[in-house]
C-alpha cells in the first residue's frame, strides 16, 4: 500500500537527499520503491535533477538499480534511459552511454527506443546533447548488428544539419558495406554523400571502406574511380587501398591488372607489406599457380618481409586443392622448422585436403593429433567433417556432428546450414532443404549468396529453370547480393536445356549490373556455346575475356578445340591450337585426346597416328583414353595387328586396358572371324578379372572418351547385355554379334560377363563353320 500522504516534491527531495548523502546505500531506498513504481515521472525527474547532474556515477548506479527494482512498465520505457544519458554525455562518459544503449537495444524488440531517438522528447532538446545521443546511438545500433536502424538515425542528423563524428561515419559505412545486401552498399554511398554535405572531413579509411564495397559488388571500374578521386579530398591511397583491389583482381584471375596495380603502388612510393604479398600468394594459389606462389614467398624473404603462418597456410591450401597432400604435409614440417607453429587453420586445411583425397582415416588422425598438441577444433573443423559426411551421403552422421559441435560450444552457422541444404538438395530431399532455410530465417540468418547458389544449382539440375530464374530475379529485388556464380549457374542451366538465347541474355544482364565474371564463368559460357555448336561465337567470348585483362587457362583453350572437333572442323581446331601455342599455351593430355578423337572421327587415322607418335617422342604424357582412341579407329579400319601391337605397348607402360579397349578389340576379331585370338583374349580377360563396369568409366568432365559416345543409361547396358546373353544361350551367335555391333555403334558398354559369353560364342561359331566345311 502506497502512502499517499507523501507528495511528489517531498518524495523528490527525500530520495535526492539520500542519493547525495555521503553514507548513501541502496538499502535506504527500499521504502521508496512503491512510490517510484506508482509514478514513472518521479524517476525521470530524479534522473534529470539539477542536484544530481554533477554526480554521473551516482546517477548511473541509481539508473541500473531502478532497472532491477522497478516494474517493467517503468524500467522498459526508454524515457528514463534518455534522461540519464544527458548528464552522462555532459561528463563525456561515452563508453558508459554506449553500454546502456547496447543493453537496452538488445531487449527492445519493438524498437521503441529507436522511435524516441528519431523523435526525441524535450529532455534531450539541448543541441549538444542531441548530437552526442545521435552519434552514440549510431555506434550502438551498428554494434547490435542493425546498421539500417543506424542509417535512419544518420538521416535524422542530416535533416537537423548536425555534423557527425568521422569515426561514426566510418563505423556506419563499414557496417553497411559488410551487410549481406546490395541495398546496404547503395545506402553506404548515400551516407558518404550526406557526410560530405555536412562538412565531415573524410580520410583514407573512409575511401578504403567504399572501395571494399565496390569490390564486393564486383565493380572494379568504380573502385578505381574512387582511388583516382581521393586526392581531391586531400587523401592518398595506402597499402590497405591497394591490397583491397589487389585481392579482388587476384580472386578474379586478373593477374595482368594485378601486376600493373602493384607497379602503380610502388610508383606512389608505397612499399608492399606482408599483407600485399599474402594477397598475391593467395591469388596464385587459388589459380593453381603454385610455382608462382612459391616465387612470391622467396621474394618476401629477399625483401626482408618475413612470411607468417597465414602465408604458409595459403600455400598448404593451394597444395591440398591440387591434390598434392604429401607436399602439403612436408610444408607443415618446414613451417615447424621455421618456428611457425601450425595453427587451427593449418590443421583444418590439411583435414579438408585429406577428405578431398579420399583419406578420411588420415583426416580423423589429424583431429586427434591437433587436440594432443593443444590446438583445439573450432567451428570450421566441425563444418569440414559435416561437409565430408554430406558428400558421402551420410546425412545422419552429419547431424550427429552438428550436435557434437553444439555440445562443444559452437553454434551452427551459415556454412553448416548451407552444407546441410546442399546435402538435402543432392539427395532430392527438397522439403528438408527448405525447412533448413526456414530455420535459418528463424535464427535471424539471412539467405546468403551461397545458400542462393546452392538452391539455384539444384533447381537447374532438376530442370526447373523457370523457378530458378524467378528465384534469381526475386533475390535481386529483395536486395540480396547476387554474384557471378548465381548468374553462371543459371546460364549453364539454360545452355544445357539448349536455350542459348536466354543464356546469353542472362550474360548481358550480368554485365549490365557491373558484375565482373571470373575466368570460371567465362569458361562456362564458352563451353555452353561450344556445346551448342556455336564455337565461332565462343571465340568472341575469348576475345572479350582477353580484353577484360583475364588470362585464359587450359580449360578455355581445350573447350574451344573440342568445340571445333565436335563441329567436324578439325582444321580449324589445329589452326586455333597452333595459334594458342604461339601465345604460351601449353597443351596437355586432354588437348591431345581431343585432337586424336577429332582426327579419328573424320577418318584421318594416319594423321592421328602421326600426332600420337609425335606426342610420345616428345616425352609428353598420354593416357588410357589416348590409346583407346587410336585402337578403336585401327580396329574399325581393319588394322587389327597394329591395334594388338598398341595393346602390348599399353601393358609395357602399365596402362590397364578397360571396357572400351576390349570392346574395340572384340569387334575387330569378330569382323575378321579370328576365333583363336578371341579365345586367347577371353583367357586373358578371365585372368585379369578387372574389367570395369559402367559406373567406373572415366569422368566425362575431365576426359574425352575415345569413341565420344555417352552412355545413355543403365537401362541400355542391361537391355543389350540381356538380349545378347539370351541369343548366345539359343546358339544364335550371328544375331548376337549383330546386336553387339549395334551396341558398339551406339557407344553402349556391356556387362563384363557378356564379353566372355560373346567370345565363347565366336569360338563355337568358328568350330561349327569348320565342321560344316569338312
XYZ file of C-alpha atoms in Angstrom, residues 60 81 84-85 88-89 92-103 132 136-137 140:
22
model
C 24.417 5.679 -13.374
C 17.330 5.979 -20.232
C 20.162 9.637 -17.570
C 22.100 9.957 -20.843
C 26.466 11.201 -18.770
C 27.086 12.973 -22.087
C 31.752 12.793 -21.744
C 31.279 9.274 -20.401
C 30.594 7.946 -23.914
C 31.626 4.364 -23.154
C 29.064 4.146 -20.327
C 26.424 5.737 -22.547
C 27.026 3.243 -25.361
C 26.904 0.329 -22.893
C 23.487 1.498 -21.625
C 22.202 1.841 -25.193
C 23.511 -1.593 -26.181
C 21.838 -3.213 -23.174
C 26.060 13.099 -28.632
C 26.497 7.328 -29.887
C 23.235 5.665 -30.939
C 25.292 1.241 -30.615
